[in-house]
Amino acid sequence: MSTRACGRAVDEIRPVTITSNYTRHAEGSVLVEFGHTKVLCTASVEKGVPRFLRGKGQGWVTAEYGMLPRSTHSRMHREAAKGKQGGRTMEIQRLIGRSLRAAMDLNKLGEYTITVDCDVIQADGGTRTAAITGACVALAHAISWMQEQGMIKTNPLKTLVAAISVGMVDGLAVSDLEYTEDSTAETDMNVVMTAEGHMIEVQGTAEAAPFTHEQLLAMLALARKSIDELVAHQRQAIGPAIS
Amino acid sequence: MSTRACGRAVDEIRPVTITSNYTRHAEGSVLVEFGHTKVLCTASVEKGVPRFLRGKGQGWVTAEYGMLPRSTHSRMHREAAKGKQGGRTMEIQRLIGRSLRAAMDLNKLGEYTITVDCDVIQADGGTRTAAITGACVALAHAISWMQEQGMIKTNPLKTLVAAISVGMVDGLAVSDLEYTEDSTAETDMNVVMTAEGHMIEVQGTAEAAPFTHEQLLAMLALARKSIDELVAHQRQAIGPAIS
Amino acid sequence: MSTRACGRAVDEIRPVTITSNYTRHAEGSVLVEFGHTKVLCTASVEKGVPRFLRGKGQGWVTAEYGMLPRSTHSRMHREAAKGKQGGRTMEIQRLIGRSLRAAMDLNKLGEYTITVDCDVIQADGGTRTAAITGACVALAHAISWMQEQGMIKTNPLKTLVAAISVGMVDGLAVSDLEYTEDSTAETDMNVVMTAEGHMIEVQGTAEAAPFTHEQLLAMLALARKSIDELVAHQRQAIGPAIS
Amino acid sequence: MSTRACGRAVDEIRPVTITSNYTRHAEGSVLVEFGHTKVLCTASVEKGVPRFLRGKGQGWVTAEYGMLPRSTHSRMHREAAKGKQGGRTMEIQRLIGRSLRAAMDLNKLGEYTITVDCDVIQADGGTRTAAITGACVALAHAISWMQEQGMIKTNPLKTLVAAISVGMVDGLAVSDLEYTEDSTAETDMNVVMTAEGHMIEVQGTAEAAPFTHEQLLAMLALARKSIDELVAHQRQAIGPAIS
Amino acid sequence: MSTRACGRAVDEIRPVTITSNYTRHAEGSVLVEFGHTKVLCTASVEKGVPRFLRGKGQGWVTAEYGMLPRSTHSRMHREAAKGKQGGRTMEIQRLIGRSLRAAMDLNKLGEYTITVDCDVIQADGGTRTAAITGACVALAHAISWMQEQGMIKTNPLKTLVAAISVGMVDGLAVSDLEYTEDSTAETDMNVVMTAEGHMIEVQGTAEAAPFTHEQLLAMLALARKSIDELVAHQRQAIGPAIS
Amino acid sequence: MSTRACGRAVDEIRPVTITSNYTRHAEGSVLVEFGHTKVLCTASVEKGVPRFLRGKGQGWVTAEYGMLPRSTHSRMHREAAKGKQGGRTMEIQRLIGRSLRAAMDLNKLGEYTITVDCDVIQADGGTRTAAITGACVALAHAISWMQEQGMIKTNPLKTLVAAISVGMVDGLAVSDLEYTEDSTAETDMNVVMTAEGHMIEVQGTAEAAPFTHEQLLAMLALARKSIDELVAHQRQAIGPAIS
């Protein structure tokens, strides 16, 4: 049978919750949960753009990512105390930023910078995909706030983006790996797609064994289905403001 | 009348909530709320002690403090990205660590280190006092866990410690300053006490005007009363395990 | 017509040169050239393994990546002078390291660490794929050297790995993007494969527009063909020692 | 008897010397000695203010603190070589800066920044309180110099500030702890007061045992008396220029 | 006999090769070889000058130095990964910069900065002297380029500078020490001279034993002779453009 | 006439004072003054040697150098606050360390490390030469202390080393440049010699114009004479203990 050790079907994602307005100060604030994985995503709007964009009349969207030291099974060192962000952190926050920018028409944003902070409160696999999925909702909320304030006239959000991790575990293609699967997967692949099912990022890594073309196709099909479900959750959290 | 702009009486603290087991992985995990101020406190137990204590047969308790970038009204730079912790962060985490150690008999802890991470999810004044108050509960939970595991035989927690900020605002001594009061106070004072009302730390700072001996006494009296109330909340959250 | 601005056919890679023994001191040393892109890859063998592997009887392979400040069109700041490696550098060196480890049976390596340094002498697009392709040859040379020294008995290299960048440029799927293509591509995808055509890493990024399933398939097909050609170059550089 | 191990009466401070013009280049330069504790305080006047004050027409006073590596009993690592200032250093320099600003009317200073460097030549307890006491004199000298230069018209120094450490040692409240007392004190408290005896900072820390309200009062009374003596030394060093 | 272990006569330098246009992007690019020592020198022209020179109408020449991790017999840590440049690196790049500036009339350069990067591809002793010798040629090429572009009218290069290491090895004064000599020399001296034989830098260091006045004179005589030979190589590489 | 602007004869050094036991804690402590230049040199003895010397039965001598922020005419940034030591600092402390080691038989020192900290209290030119001259005396004091403690049996100090700056100023060779001369000198040369007049270090730098062989000889002659005078001061400060 194709059931996994975790009890889910191969194409079954964990329960997803997106709680808007989780904190008070940010222009957009979302707690996103994929099962036990919990990420707080806040979108902050600031006037001005980075130096390399000044005077071009367009805006910028960027992201930062962090894990609370005891979001994980054993405590990790705090990156602020170590004095630098690790390679994994930088890789993930670059990925989140690129994914969000792919959903935006930065010319319509005007000379504003939106910084989306994704902080992992609790980790159980898939923090980067939960982060992208939640960050897009926080971004949408921040944009609604900007529209209410009259800071922008047209909606710069072209589409929604969501992300899922898929992989080969015990020879099976499965969706939304939780920690115990993630740490034993033969292959791990993160896929970011638009609401229309077009691809923004595909990052597949052979952990224990190379993967074949057929396995790639199987994983991509799962990703497509799961992302459709995630987008439905996003639409519900955002409401009719952006449709 | 002595009512404050925030509507509270001078000796009235904000609603306090202490939620145990807020996250899954830590040996002790508490979300503490003083009104809108929310701090996640996790206590992590690790074998071994820092180098300067090795071979002395005693344990160690330390603390780290951080603020999520958008826990505040306007976004702060992420310390991990800046590559160092600021002076305020270091000052606060040293204060939390000293306060917790004052409640402990480290000889009874054995050669274990308990690290309490205090991460501010949302800030509205008094984050360091909320952190100390919550951290002590997380520490108590971690110690209960160690007792259940048979790692320690006798309880190393000698007492409970809690903390409150008091200050002079518009000429009045008031307790538990929220952000709008904190930013305009003439004097700001953080007081850490044991459950018995003995002092662990007193840190008073004249912000706008020096303070007199009488004002100091008035603020200390408020602190004593408020800390009694906080200890009652702590006892309720900890339960009968430690009495 | 399907010819590109650069004059090459869509599936035509740039002239590839792999010069072994380019420098004297390293156990394996290779200059790899993809057109004007030139990367020096040196493999250094050192006794011992990182802390997390000690006592497990296995070896380790890791990689570091750097660009000379004026390898690029305009001068970049030197990372050593800035005091930290950027996110792109870390991302690339992690990718190279993972790719090389996928080709190795680390249990057969014994408690040695092989560090492959990939330093870009001249950049014209595709530095990371050239680096992986050359690094694998430098690694093979270092392993031959270890065998000659009697440090290992069986060959820990299971296969060869090579890498190519493919992408969508002006609506066409093309292989081995040079700088002018890279900077205007709609999609950029780096693919790492084994000599057998199995996938080690697939990293596709939509730069200007999302990509479709069909485009993904077209790019993968090009990658497969190009990597076959690269492996032929690798075999020639390595000689009969590893077959 | 109430005599201490060091031979002083409980309320007896160590011999105090304040040497003005100790070095040549600074606008204000003072060597302050509390017994064997020696701190060089130099005040430097620079045009301009930090970014957050620009255009407000007011000035700024800040402080930096350091210890020479062998100012202490055993050699400490040089912070410049370690690449960062420790938490204790930051805490102390923030305290000195706040204390000095409490003595100033920054609006009368104009857009100048005065930086007071406090460098410990020899440490024997009480370096931060000696630093504050000496820094205030160096600041006064720098202000006199500014007046002579015609850079300011009215005196921005509202009062003098001085500081003393008091504590509970062997059950006795004592003033001006030297190193051997400091390292065994039950409680250590630093008090900063104005010449009028109003409080600027009170920082009491239970080192070995919590302290009672009565002990706090006893320590504060000692502090008041000692600071009166210190202010007399300051006035003598400053001369009639500021009275 | 006065022949050295390496087979060269005491005043015989290693074969020197200066290859111009070694890489494509830099305004001046030279690979300089002193025997097995190989250094890539690239000169980059950028508009503007450092802050301390702004508005003075003059230019600036500076240098940076680095070693590839496996340019040496055993692998060195990468300075970018360690997060700082070592003392030796800083010392060398300051020396190169000063030497180049001594050859220039910076007033004739206009408000441009020329940065010469010297990266050691392979080290066998004398990397800093090879770097200076090659850097001067790269600088000359960059200046020719600026003249062709019409950026400057008169030639700011007043003379050529070259450098050689001399030393006392086994009691003999010898020129152009290679690694095996360098590591056993009693005295090591680096000399930078102009084409006219005037001294720019003399840095003599007693490694194993102090050196006498007579030994200093003997080493200087060797340096003069060797630098004459190096200048001949430089002139050949530069061609008639600068004569 | 050959008198300088500063009023001294060309071969006349500034008044030299060497005050032993300037501070209490260090095993050797010296304040050295060359005119207005004042440097505190403390020698600290610690058990053990750096990793690269372990088990070889020999000792180590090293030096660190720093300037107090306002030791100079205008305030310099504090290196501890900037988070790194500059190139000049590293260059100087490496020079001091090498010079001191040249005076020592490290085999006779046993497995101890002596760290000499040279901190500039006031700068007026020649800080590095004053530092070397004073550091050697502090080192001698520390060695006497070790002998008194019975830590070493034979004296590891083979000779004394002292240093002077000489230079070409307004066409004249002069000795012991003070700040106003140093900043306008055509050539600046630092010379370190043993008591016997043998050379340890010669570092000559053309600042404004290259220097000739004859000028070099003139400067060296001045250095020899001045160092003889400095050694006499050293001997007086050390006393008969080391002769």
mmCIF file with all atom_site columns, C-alpha atoms in Angstrom, chain A residues 22-27 36 38 40 42-46 64-66 68-73 75 78-81 83-85 115 117-119 121-123, chain B residues 22-27 36 38 40 42-46 64-66 68-73 75 78-81 83-85 115 117-119 121-123:
data_model
loop_
_atom_site.group_PDB
_atom_site.id
_atom_site.type_symbol
_atom_site.label_atom_id
_atom_site.label_alt_id
_atom_site.label_comp_id
_atom_site.label_asym_id
_atom_site.label_entity_id
_atom_site.label_seq_id
_atom_site.pdbx_PDB_ins_code
_atom_site.Cartn_x
_atom_site.Cartn_y
_atom_site.Cartn_z
_atom_site.occupancy
_atom_site.B_iso_or_equiv
_atom_site.pdbx_formal_charge
_atom_site.auth_seq_id
_atom_site.auth_comp_id
_atom_site.auth_asym_id
_atom_site.auth_atom_id
_atom_site.pdbx_PDB_model_num
ATOM 1  C CA . TYR A 1 22  ? -1.362 37.406 14.185 1.00 0.00 ? 22  TYR A CA 1
ATOM 2  C CA . THR A 1 23  ? 0.627  40.388 15.467 1.00 0.00 ? 23  THR A CA 1
ATOM 3  C CA . ARG A 1 24  ? -0.350 44.064 15.691 1.00 0.00 ? 24  ARG A CA 1
ATOM 4  C CA . HIS A 1 25  ? 2.407  46.260 14.349 1.00 0.00 ? 25  HIS A CA 1
ATOM 5  C CA . ALA A 1 26  ? 3.195  44.942 10.882 1.00 0.00 ? 26  ALA A CA 1
ATOM 6  C CA . GLU A 1 27  ? 1.331  46.118 7.798  1.00 0.00 ? 27  GLU A CA 1
ATOM 7  C CA . HIS A 1 36  ? 3.525  21.300 13.411 1.00 0.00 ? 36  HIS A CA 1
ATOM 8  C CA . LYS A 1 38  ? 4.752  27.243 12.350 1.00 0.00 ? 38  LYS A CA 1
ATOM 9  C CA . LEU A 1 40  ? 5.363  33.946 11.527 1.00 0.00 ? 40  LEU A CA 1
ATOM 10 C CA . THR A 1 42  ? 5.305  39.892 8.756  1.00 0.00 ? 42  THR A CA 1
ATOM 11 C CA . ALA A 1 43  ? 5.381  42.348 5.891  1.00 0.00 ? 43  ALA A CA 1
ATOM 12 C CA . SER A 1 44  ? 6.809  45.793 6.642  1.00 0.00 ? 44  SER A CA 1
ATOM 13 C CA . VAL A 1 45  ? 6.346  48.739 4.285  1.00 0.00 ? 45  VAL A CA 1
ATOM 14 C CA . GLU A 1 46  ? 9.047  51.369 4.227  1.00 0.00 ? 46  GLU A CA 1
ATOM 15 C CA . GLU A 1 64  ? 14.586 37.680 5.672  1.00 0.00 ? 64  GLU A CA 1
ATOM 16 C CA . TYR A 1 65  ? 14.384 34.292 7.347  1.00 0.00 ? 65  TYR A CA 1
ATOM 17 C CA . GLY A 1 66  ? 15.309 33.105 10.791 1.00 0.00 ? 66  GLY A CA 1
ATOM 18 C CA . LEU A 1 68  ? 14.147 30.720 16.839 1.00 0.00 ? 68  LEU A CA 1
ATOM 19 C CA . PRO A 1 69  ? 16.917 28.791 18.607 1.00 0.00 ? 69  PRO A CA 1
ATOM 20 C CA . ARG A 1 70  ? 14.569 26.188 20.060 1.00 0.00 ? 70  ARG A CA 1
ATOM 21 C CA . SER A 1 71  ? 12.192 25.914 17.123 1.00 0.00 ? 71  SER A CA 1
ATOM 22 C CA . THR A 1 72  ? 14.084 22.720 16.364 1.00 0.00 ? 72  THR A CA 1
ATOM 23 C CA . HIS A 1 73  ? 14.408 19.355 18.083 1.00 0.00 ? 73  HIS A CA 1
ATOM 24 C CA . ARG A 1 75  ? 18.695 23.848 20.271 1.00 0.00 ? 75  ARG A CA 1
ATOM 25 C CA . ARG A 1 78  ? 21.421 31.914 17.680 1.00 0.00 ? 78  ARG A CA 1
ATOM 26 C CA . GLU A 1 79  ? 22.752 33.467 14.494 1.00 0.00 ? 79  GLU A CA 1
ATOM 27 C CA . ALA A 1 80  ? 22.818 36.949 16.046 1.00 0.00 ? 80  ALA A CA 1
ATOM 28 C CA . ALA A 1 81  ? 25.140 35.623 18.762 1.00 0.00 ? 81  ALA A CA 1
ATOM 29 C CA . GLY A 1 83  ? 27.719 37.051 14.375 1.00 0.00 ? 83  GLY A CA 1
ATOM 30 C CA . LYS A 1 84  ? 26.632 35.776 11.000 1.00 0.00 ? 84  LYS A CA 1
ATOM 31 C CA . GLN A 1 85  ? 23.855 34.147 9.109  1.00 0.00 ? 85  GLN A CA 1
ATOM 32 C CA . THR A 1 115 ? 10.409 43.482 3.716  1.00 0.00 ? 115 THR A CA 1
ATOM 33 C CA . ASP A 1 117 ? 10.295 38.577 7.737  1.00 0.00 ? 117 ASP A CA 1
ATOM 34 C CA . CYS A 1 118 ? 9.730  34.849 8.049  1.00 0.00 ? 118 CYS A CA 1
ATOM 35 C CA . ASP A 1 119 ? 10.561 33.600 11.536 1.00 0.00 ? 119 ASP A CA 1
ATOM 36 C CA . ILE A 1 121 ? 8.434  29.491 15.716 1.00 0.00 ? 121 ILE A CA 1
ATOM 37 C CA . GLN A 1 122 ? 8.363  25.707 15.445 1.00 0.00 ? 122 GLN A CA 1
ATOM 38 C CA . ALA A 1 123 ? 9.997  23.493 12.840 1.00 0.00 ? 123 ALA A CA 1
ATOM 39 C CA . TYR B 1 22  ? 3.390  26.828 23.758 1.00 0.00 ? 22  TYR B CA 1
ATOM 40 C CA . THR B 1 23  ? 5.863  25.001 21.508 1.00 0.00 ? 23  THR B CA 1
ATOM 41 C CA . ARG B 1 24  ? 6.683  21.293 21.307 1.00 0.00 ? 24  ARG B CA 1
ATOM 42 C CA . HIS B 1 25  ? 10.431 20.743 21.270 1.00 0.00 ? 25  HIS B CA 1
ATOM 43 C CA . ALA B 1 26  ? 11.786 22.623 24.287 1.00 0.00 ? 26  ALA B CA 1
ATOM 44 C CA . GLU B 1 27  ? 11.985 21.021 27.731 1.00 0.00 ? 27  GLU B CA 1
ATOM 45 C CA . HIS B 1 36  ? 0.141  43.370 24.145 1.00 0.00 ? 36  HIS B CA 1
ATOM 46 C CA . LYS B 1 38  ? 4.276  38.795 24.074 1.00 0.00 ? 38  LYS B CA 1
ATOM 47 C CA . LEU B 1 40  ? 8.185  33.252 23.931 1.00 0.00 ? 40  LEU B CA 1
ATOM 48 C CA . THR B 1 42  ? 11.946 28.254 25.920 1.00 0.00 ? 42  THR B CA 1
ATOM 49 C CA . ALA B 1 43  ? 14.240 26.410 28.287 1.00 0.00 ? 43  ALA B CA 1
ATOM 50 C CA . SER B 1 44  ? 16.692 23.945 26.711 1.00 0.00 ? 44  SER B CA 1
ATOM 51 C CA . VAL B 1 45  ? 18.568 21.366 28.771 1.00 0.00 ? 45  VAL B CA 1
ATOM 52 C CA . GLU B 1 46  ? 21.987 20.300 27.533 1.00 0.00 ? 46  GLU B CA 1
ATOM 53 C CA . GLU B 1 64  ? 19.539 34.797 25.394 1.00 0.00 ? 64  GLU B CA 1
ATOM 54 C CA . TYR B 1 65  ? 17.173 37.527 24.272 1.00 0.00 ? 65  TYR B CA 1
ATOM 55 C CA . GLY B 1 66  ? 16.045 38.655 20.863 1.00 0.00 ? 66  GLY B CA 1
ATOM 56 C CA . LEU B 1 68  ? 11.681 39.617 15.990 1.00 0.00 ? 68  LEU B CA 1
ATOM 57 C CA . PRO B 1 69  ? 12.342 42.406 13.498 1.00 0.00 ? 69  PRO B CA 1
ATOM 58 C CA . ARG B 1 70  ? 8.712  43.475 13.327 1.00 0.00 ? 70  ARG B CA 1
ATOM 59 C CA . SER B 1 71  ? 7.791  42.909 16.943 1.00 0.00 ? 71  SER B CA 1
ATOM 60 C CA . THR B 1 72  ? 8.119  46.684 17.234 1.00 0.00 ? 72  THR B CA 1
ATOM 61 C CA . HIS B 1 73  ? 6.159  49.637 15.871 1.00 0.00 ? 73  HIS B CA 1
ATOM 62 C CA . ARG B 1 75  ? 10.835 47.433 11.763 1.00 0.00 ? 75  ARG B CA 1
ATOM 63 C CA . ARG B 1 78  ? 17.730 41.835 12.286 1.00 0.00 ? 78  ARG B CA 1
ATOM 64 C CA . GLU B 1 79  ? 20.741 41.387 14.541 1.00 0.00 ? 79  GLU B CA 1
ATOM 65 C CA . ALA B 1 80  ? 21.793 38.191 12.745 1.00 0.00 ? 80  ALA B CA 1
ATOM 66 C CA . ALA B 1 81  ? 21.991 40.161 9.491  1.00 0.00 ? 81  ALA B CA 1
ATOM 67 C CA . GLY B 1 83  ? 26.386 40.533 12.394 1.00 0.00 ? 83  GLY B CA 1
ATOM 68 C CA . LYS B 1 84  ? 26.233 41.484 16.029 1.00 0.00 ? 84  LYS B CA 1
ATOM 69 C CA . GLN B 1 85  ? 23.979 41.836 18.988 1.00 0.00 ? 85  GLN B CA 1
ATOM 70 C CA . THR B 1 115 ? 19.613 27.945 28.244 1.00 0.00 ? 115 THR B CA 1
ATOM 71 C CA . ASP B 1 117 ? 15.715 31.817 25.060 1.00 0.00 ? 117 ASP B CA 1
ATOM 72 C CA . CYS B 1 118 ? 13.431 34.812 25.349 1.00 0.00 ? 118 CYS B CA 1
ATOM 73 C CA . ASP B 1 119 ? 12.168 35.951 21.970 1.00 0.00 ? 119 ASP B CA 1
ATOM 74 C CA . ILE B 1 121 ? 6.974  38.191 19.346 1.00 0.00 ? 121 ILE B CA 1
ATOM 75 C CA . GLN B 1 122 ? 5.272  41.513 19.984 1.00 0.00 ? 122 GLN B CA 1
ATOM 76 C CA . ALA B 1 123 ? 6.560  44.470 21.971 1.00 0.00 ? 123 ALA B CA 1
#
